Every structure is written in C-alpha cells, then in structure tokens.
mmCIF file of C-alpha atoms in Angstrom:
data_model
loop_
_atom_site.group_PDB
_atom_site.id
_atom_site.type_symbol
_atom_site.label_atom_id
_atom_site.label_comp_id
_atom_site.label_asym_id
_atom_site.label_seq_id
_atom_site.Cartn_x
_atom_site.Cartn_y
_atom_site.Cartn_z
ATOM 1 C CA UNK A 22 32.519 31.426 35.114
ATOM 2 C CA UNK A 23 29.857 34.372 36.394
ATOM 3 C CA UNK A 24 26.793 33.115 37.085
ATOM 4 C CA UNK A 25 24.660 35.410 34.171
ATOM 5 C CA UNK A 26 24.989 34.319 30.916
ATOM 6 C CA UNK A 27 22.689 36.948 29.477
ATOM 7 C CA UNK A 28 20.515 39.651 30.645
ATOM 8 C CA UNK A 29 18.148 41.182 28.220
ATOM 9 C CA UNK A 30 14.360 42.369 27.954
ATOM 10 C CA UNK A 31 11.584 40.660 26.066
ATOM 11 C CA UNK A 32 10.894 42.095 22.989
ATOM 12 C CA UNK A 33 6.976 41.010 22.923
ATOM 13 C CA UNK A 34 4.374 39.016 24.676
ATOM 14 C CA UNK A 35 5.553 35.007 25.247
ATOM 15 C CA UNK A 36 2.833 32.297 25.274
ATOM 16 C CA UNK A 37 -0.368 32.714 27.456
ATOM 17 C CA UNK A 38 0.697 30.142 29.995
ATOM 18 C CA UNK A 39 4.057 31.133 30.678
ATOM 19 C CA UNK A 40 5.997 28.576 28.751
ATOM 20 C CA UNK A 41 7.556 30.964 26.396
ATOM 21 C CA UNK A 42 9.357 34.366 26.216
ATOM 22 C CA UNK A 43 10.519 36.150 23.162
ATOM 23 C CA UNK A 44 13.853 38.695 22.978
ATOM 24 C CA UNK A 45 14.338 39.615 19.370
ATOM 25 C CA UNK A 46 17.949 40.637 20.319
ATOM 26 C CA UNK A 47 18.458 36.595 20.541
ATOM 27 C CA UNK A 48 17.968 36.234 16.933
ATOM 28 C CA UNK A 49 21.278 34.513 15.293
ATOM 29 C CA UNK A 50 23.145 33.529 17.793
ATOM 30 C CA UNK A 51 24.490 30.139 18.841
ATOM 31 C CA UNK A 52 22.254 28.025 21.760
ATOM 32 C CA UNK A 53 23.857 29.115 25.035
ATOM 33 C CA UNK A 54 20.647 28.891 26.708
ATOM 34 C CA UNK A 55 18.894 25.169 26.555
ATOM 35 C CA UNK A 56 19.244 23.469 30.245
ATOM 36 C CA UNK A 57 20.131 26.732 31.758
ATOM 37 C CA UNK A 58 17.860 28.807 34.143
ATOM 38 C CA UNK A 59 15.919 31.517 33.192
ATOM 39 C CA UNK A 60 14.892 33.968 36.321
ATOM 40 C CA UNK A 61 12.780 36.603 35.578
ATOM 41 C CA UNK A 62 13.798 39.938 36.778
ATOM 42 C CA UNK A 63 10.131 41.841 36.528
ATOM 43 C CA UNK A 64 6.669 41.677 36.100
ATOM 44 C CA UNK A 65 4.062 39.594 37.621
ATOM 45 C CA UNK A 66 6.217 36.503 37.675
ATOM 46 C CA UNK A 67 9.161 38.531 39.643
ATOM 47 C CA UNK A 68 11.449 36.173 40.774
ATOM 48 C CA UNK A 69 10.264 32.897 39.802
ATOM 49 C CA UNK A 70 12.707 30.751 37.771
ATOM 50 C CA UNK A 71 12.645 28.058 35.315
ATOM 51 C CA UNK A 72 14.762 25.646 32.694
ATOM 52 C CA UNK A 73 14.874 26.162 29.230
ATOM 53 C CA UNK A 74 14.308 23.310 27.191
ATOM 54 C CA UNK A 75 14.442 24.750 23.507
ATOM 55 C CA UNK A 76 15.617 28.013 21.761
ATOM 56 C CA UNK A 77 14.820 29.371 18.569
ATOM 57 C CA UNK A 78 17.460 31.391 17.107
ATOM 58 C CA UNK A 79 15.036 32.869 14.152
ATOM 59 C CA UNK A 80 12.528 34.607 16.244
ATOM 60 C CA UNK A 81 14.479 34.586 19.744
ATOM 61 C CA UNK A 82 11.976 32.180 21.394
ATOM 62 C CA UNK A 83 12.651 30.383 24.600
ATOM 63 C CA UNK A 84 10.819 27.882 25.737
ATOM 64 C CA UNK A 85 10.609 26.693 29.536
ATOM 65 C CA UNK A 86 10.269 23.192 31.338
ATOM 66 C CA UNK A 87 6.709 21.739 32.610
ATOM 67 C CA UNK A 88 3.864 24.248 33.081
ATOM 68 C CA UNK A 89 6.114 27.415 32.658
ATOM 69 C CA UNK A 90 6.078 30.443 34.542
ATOM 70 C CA UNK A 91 2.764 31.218 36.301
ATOM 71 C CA UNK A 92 1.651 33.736 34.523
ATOM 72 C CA UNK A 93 2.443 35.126 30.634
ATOM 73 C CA UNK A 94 5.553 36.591 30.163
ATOM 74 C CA UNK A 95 4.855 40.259 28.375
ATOM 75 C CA UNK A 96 6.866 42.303 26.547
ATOM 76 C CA UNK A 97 9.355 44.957 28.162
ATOM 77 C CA UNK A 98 9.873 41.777 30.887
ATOM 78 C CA UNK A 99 13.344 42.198 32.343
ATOM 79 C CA UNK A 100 15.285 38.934 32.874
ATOM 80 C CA UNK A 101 18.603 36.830 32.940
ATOM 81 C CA UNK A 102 19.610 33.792 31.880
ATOM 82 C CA UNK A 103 22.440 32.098 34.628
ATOM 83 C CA UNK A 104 24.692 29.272 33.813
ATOM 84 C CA UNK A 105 22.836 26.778 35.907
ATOM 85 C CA UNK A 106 20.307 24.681 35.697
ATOM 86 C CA UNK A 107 17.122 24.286 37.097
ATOM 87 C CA UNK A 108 15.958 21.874 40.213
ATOM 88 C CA UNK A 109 13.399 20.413 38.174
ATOM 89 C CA UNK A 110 16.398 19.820 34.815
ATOM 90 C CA UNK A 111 18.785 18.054 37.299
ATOM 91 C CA UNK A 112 16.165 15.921 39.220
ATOM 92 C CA UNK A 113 14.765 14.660 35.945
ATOM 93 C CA UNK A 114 18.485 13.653 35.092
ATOM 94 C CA UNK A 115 19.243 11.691 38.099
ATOM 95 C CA UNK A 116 15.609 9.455 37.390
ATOM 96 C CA UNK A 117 16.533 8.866 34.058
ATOM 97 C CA UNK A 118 19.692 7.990 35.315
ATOM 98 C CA UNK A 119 18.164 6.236 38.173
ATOM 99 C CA UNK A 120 15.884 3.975 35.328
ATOM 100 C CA UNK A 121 18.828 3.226 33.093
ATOM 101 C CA UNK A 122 20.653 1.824 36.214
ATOM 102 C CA UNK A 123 17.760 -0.198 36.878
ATOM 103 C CA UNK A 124 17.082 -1.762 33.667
ATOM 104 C CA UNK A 125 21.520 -2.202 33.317
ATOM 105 C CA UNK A 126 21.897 -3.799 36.478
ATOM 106 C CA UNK A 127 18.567 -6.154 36.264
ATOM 107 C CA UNK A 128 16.864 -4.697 39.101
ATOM 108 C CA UNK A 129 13.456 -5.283 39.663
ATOM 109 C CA UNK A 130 10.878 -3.247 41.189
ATOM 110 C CA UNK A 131 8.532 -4.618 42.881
ATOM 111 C CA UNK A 132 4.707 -3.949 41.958
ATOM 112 C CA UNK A 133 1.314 -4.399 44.283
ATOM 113 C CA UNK A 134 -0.084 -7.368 44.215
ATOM 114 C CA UNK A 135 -3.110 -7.987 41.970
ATOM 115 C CA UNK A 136 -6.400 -9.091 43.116
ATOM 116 C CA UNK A 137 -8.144 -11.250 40.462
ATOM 117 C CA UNK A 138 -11.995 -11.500 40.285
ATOM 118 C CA UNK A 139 -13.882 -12.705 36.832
ATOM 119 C CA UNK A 140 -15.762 -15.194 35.191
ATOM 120 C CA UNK A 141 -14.156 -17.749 32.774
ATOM 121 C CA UNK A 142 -16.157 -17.735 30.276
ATOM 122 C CA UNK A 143 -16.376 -20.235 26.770
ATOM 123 C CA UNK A 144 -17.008 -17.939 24.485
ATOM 124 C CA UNK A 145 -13.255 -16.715 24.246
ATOM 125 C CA UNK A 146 -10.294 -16.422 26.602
ATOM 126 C CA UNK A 147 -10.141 -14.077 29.360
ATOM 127 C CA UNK A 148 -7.111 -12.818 30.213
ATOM 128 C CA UNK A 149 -5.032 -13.428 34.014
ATOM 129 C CA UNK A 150 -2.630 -11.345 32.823
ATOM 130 C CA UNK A 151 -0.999 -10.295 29.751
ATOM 131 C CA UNK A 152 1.935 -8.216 30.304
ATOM 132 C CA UNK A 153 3.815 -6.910 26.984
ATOM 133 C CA UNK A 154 4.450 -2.763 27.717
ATOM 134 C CA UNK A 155 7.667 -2.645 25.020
ATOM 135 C CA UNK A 156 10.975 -2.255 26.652
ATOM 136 C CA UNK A 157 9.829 -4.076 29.811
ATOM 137 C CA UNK A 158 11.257 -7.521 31.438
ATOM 138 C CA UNK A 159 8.505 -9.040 34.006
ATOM 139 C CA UNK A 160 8.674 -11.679 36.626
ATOM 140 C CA UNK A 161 5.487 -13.516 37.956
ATOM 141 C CA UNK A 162 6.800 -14.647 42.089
ATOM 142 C CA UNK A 163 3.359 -16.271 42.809
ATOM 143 C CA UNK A 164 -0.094 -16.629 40.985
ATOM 144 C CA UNK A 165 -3.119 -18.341 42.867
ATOM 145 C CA UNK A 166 -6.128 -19.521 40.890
ATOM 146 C CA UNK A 167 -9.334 -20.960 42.762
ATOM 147 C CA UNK A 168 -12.674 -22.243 40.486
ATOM 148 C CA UNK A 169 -16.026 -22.803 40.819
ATOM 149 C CA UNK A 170 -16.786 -25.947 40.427
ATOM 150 C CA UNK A 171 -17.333 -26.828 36.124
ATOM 151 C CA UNK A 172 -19.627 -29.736 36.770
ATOM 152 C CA UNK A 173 -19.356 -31.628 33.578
ATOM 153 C CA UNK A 174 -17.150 -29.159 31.376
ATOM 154 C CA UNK A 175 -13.300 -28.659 31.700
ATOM 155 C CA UNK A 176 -11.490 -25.758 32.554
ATOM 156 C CA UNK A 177 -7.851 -24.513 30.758
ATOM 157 C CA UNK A 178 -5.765 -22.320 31.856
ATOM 158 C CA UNK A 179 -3.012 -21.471 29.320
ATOM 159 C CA UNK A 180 0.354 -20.155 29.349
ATOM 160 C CA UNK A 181 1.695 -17.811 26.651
ATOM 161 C CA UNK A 182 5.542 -16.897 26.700
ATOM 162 C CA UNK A 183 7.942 -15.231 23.685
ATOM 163 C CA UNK A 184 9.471 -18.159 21.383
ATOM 164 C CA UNK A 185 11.529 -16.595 19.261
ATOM 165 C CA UNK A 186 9.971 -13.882 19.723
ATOM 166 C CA UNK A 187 6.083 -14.339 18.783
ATOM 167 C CA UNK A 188 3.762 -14.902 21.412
ATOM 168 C CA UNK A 189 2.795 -18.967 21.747
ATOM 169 C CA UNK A 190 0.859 -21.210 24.218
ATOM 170 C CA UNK A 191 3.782 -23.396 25.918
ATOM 171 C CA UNK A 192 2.003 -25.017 28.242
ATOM 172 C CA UNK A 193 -1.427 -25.269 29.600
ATOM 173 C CA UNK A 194 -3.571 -27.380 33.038
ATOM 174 C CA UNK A 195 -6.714 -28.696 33.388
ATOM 175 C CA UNK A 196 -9.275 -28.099 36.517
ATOM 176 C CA UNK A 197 -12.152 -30.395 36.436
ATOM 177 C CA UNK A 198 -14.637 -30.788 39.237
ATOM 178 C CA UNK A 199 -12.394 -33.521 40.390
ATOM 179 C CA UNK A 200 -9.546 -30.948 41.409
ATOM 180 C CA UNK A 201 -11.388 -27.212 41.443
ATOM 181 C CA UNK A 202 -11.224 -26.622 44.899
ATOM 182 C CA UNK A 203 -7.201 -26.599 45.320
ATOM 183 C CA UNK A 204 -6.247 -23.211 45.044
ATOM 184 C CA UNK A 205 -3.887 -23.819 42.300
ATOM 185 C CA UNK A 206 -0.171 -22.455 41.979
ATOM 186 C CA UNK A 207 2.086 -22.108 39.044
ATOM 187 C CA UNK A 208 4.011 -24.970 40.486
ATOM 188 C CA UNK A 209 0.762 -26.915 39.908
ATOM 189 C CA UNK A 210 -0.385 -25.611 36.701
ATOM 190 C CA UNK A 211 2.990 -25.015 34.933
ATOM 191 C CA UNK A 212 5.771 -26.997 37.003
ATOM 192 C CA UNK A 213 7.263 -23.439 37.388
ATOM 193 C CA UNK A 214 8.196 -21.086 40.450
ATOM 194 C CA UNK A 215 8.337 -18.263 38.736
ATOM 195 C CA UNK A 216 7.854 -16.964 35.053
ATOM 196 C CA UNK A 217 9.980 -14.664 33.691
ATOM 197 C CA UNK A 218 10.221 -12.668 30.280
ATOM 198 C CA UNK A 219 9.484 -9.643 28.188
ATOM 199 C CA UNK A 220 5.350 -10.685 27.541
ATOM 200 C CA UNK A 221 4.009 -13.176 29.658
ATOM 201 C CA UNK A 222 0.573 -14.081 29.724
ATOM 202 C CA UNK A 223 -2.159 -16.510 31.496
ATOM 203 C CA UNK A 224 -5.702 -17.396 30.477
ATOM 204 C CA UNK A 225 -8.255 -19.304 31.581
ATOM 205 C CA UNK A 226 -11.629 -20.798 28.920
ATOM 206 C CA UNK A 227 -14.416 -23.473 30.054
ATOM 207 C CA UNK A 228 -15.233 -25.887 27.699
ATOM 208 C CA UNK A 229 -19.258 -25.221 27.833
ATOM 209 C CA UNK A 230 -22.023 -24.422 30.008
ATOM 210 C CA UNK A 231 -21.896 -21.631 32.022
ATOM 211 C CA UNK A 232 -18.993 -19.070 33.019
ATOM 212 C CA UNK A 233 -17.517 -20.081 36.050
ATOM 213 C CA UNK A 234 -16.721 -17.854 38.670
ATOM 214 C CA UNK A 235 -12.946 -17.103 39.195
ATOM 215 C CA UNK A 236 -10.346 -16.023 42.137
ATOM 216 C CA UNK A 237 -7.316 -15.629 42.199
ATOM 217 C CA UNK A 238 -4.088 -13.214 43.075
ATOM 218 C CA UNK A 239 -0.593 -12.883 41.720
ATOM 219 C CA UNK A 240 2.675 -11.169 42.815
ATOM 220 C CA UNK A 241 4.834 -9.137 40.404
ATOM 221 C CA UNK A 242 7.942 -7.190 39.979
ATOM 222 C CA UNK A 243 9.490 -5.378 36.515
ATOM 223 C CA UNK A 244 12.210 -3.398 35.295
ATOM 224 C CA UNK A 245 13.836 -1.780 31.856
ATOM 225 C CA UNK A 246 15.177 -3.409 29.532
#
C-alpha cells in the first residue's frame, strides 16, 4: 500500500493547542484516518507528526494524541495523512498489552516498601493499610508492627479480608504491656505468611488512655485482575 493516505489543506484554524485540525473536504467520508499519522507539511509546526485518535466526518475535524502539535494548526496548513501509526499509538499498545499479560498470567509487581509511623489512637481505628483500588489483586510478603508500651489498656490490631465479597474483620491480636516490645509479624498476629486478596486491610485501636505511638513497615506487590 503507498504510504499517503490523504493529502489535503486545512480549511480553517484547528484548536489553540494543536490538538485539532479541520479540512472541510473530509466531510462525509468513511474513517480512514483514526490511529494513523498525521505529518504536517507547512506552517509553524513543519514537520512534526502525530496520531489521530478521533475524526469527525460532519465538520472534517481531526483530533491528535496527547498534547497535540506544538503550536495551532491554521487554516491554508498543508498536510498528509500516511498509513502508519504513530510512536506514541504503538507504544501505548504494547503497555496495555504489557498490563493485560500481567494481570492474565498472575504476575505481580513488586511495590516499595512502606514505612509506617502513627499513633493508635481510641477514638476510632487507624488504618495500616487498606488496599481496595477496583480491578486490583494485592499480596502483603511481610508487615512489622512495634508499640509503645499501653500500660493498663489493650491494644487490637484487626484484620479485614473480602468474605463473599463485603469487607469483614476475620481475625484480630492483642499487644498488652506484657508483649509490646516484640516487633510483631503477621505470623504472630494472624498465623499467616502472607495475605492475599482483592481489599485487604489492617488496623490497629487502644482500648483507653492515651494514643500510643506506632512503628512499623510492610512489603507489597500487586497486579490486574
């Protein structure tokens, strides 16, 4: 096939940042032009080339991928459209490609670890984690959690995981001041290695008194589901 599907000249001025271009002579026919390449022939943006992702067949409207051209495309712009498409069009194929394959194939990427600094409070239940972005599977590979010492009041630290599909506390430990200063795993709090789900979360609440200072740090990985 030749490489130019079209050569024509805009018929007036395109958007003000360069996303659009408008040739009337486009009106009515058929969309040979969305995921091509649009190179513009003229004009301040001489040269320069991007995708089109849309065409409007009333007016003769093109619109281009990202941030457009660099400048507004005017009227009386020469340019052509070529039966490829653009750098940008393919390497956002081959991601979403890439992330399908990912999610398919259950492979997880793994995340920084996260530092954890707060005060458990009594008042309400602060949050370890709570990790429910839709269309998401996580795994937990190590959590950490060191208290202050409570003194008189008792510490909880609760586990939430999907049961049929709503959110519930499974499982939960207890740090008094007999055991605070163990830096606790989930092995000790939970019996678990690992967690593993679509939203997992971990909090911690004092009984009374006054918040109690918190450390803690927990590895991570996710993928798509």
């Amino acid at each position: 096939r030749t490489l130019t599907a079209y050569s024509g000249i805009t018929t007036s001025d395109g958007a003000g940042d360069g996303t659009t271009l408008v040739d009337s002579n486009l009106i009515g026919r058929n969309n040979f032009i969305t995921e091509k390449t649009i190179l513009i022939m003229s004009g301040t943006a001489k040269d320069e080339d991007k995708g089109a992702i849309d065409f409007d067949n009333t007016d003769g409207k093109i619109t281009l991928q990202g941030t457009g051209f660099r400048t507004e495309i005017k009227a009386g712009t020469i340019f052509r459209v070529l039966n490829i498409s653009s750098v940008e069009m393919d390497v956002a194929r081959i991601e979403a490609k890439i992330d399908a394959l990912s999610g398919a194939t259950g492979i997880f990427h793994e995340q920084a670890d996260v530092a954890l600094s707060f005060n458990t409070v009594s008042g309400s239940e602060t949050n370890v984690f709570n990790l429910v972005v839709a269309d998401t599977r996580y795994i937990i590979r190590s959590l950490r959690l060191k208290f202050a010492d409570p003194g008189g009041e008792t510490i909880t630290v609760r586990l939430y995981e999907l049961v049929n599909d709503g959110l519930i506390e499974v499982d939960s430990f207890e740090v008094t001041t007999a055991n605070f200063g163990t830096y606790h795993s989930l092995m000790d709090m939970f019996g678990m290695a690992q967690l593993a789900g679509d939203n997992l979360k971990v909090t911690t609440r004092v009984s009374a008194g006054a918040d109690i200072a918190t450390l803690g740090q927990y590895s991570w990985a996710k993928t798509n589901v």
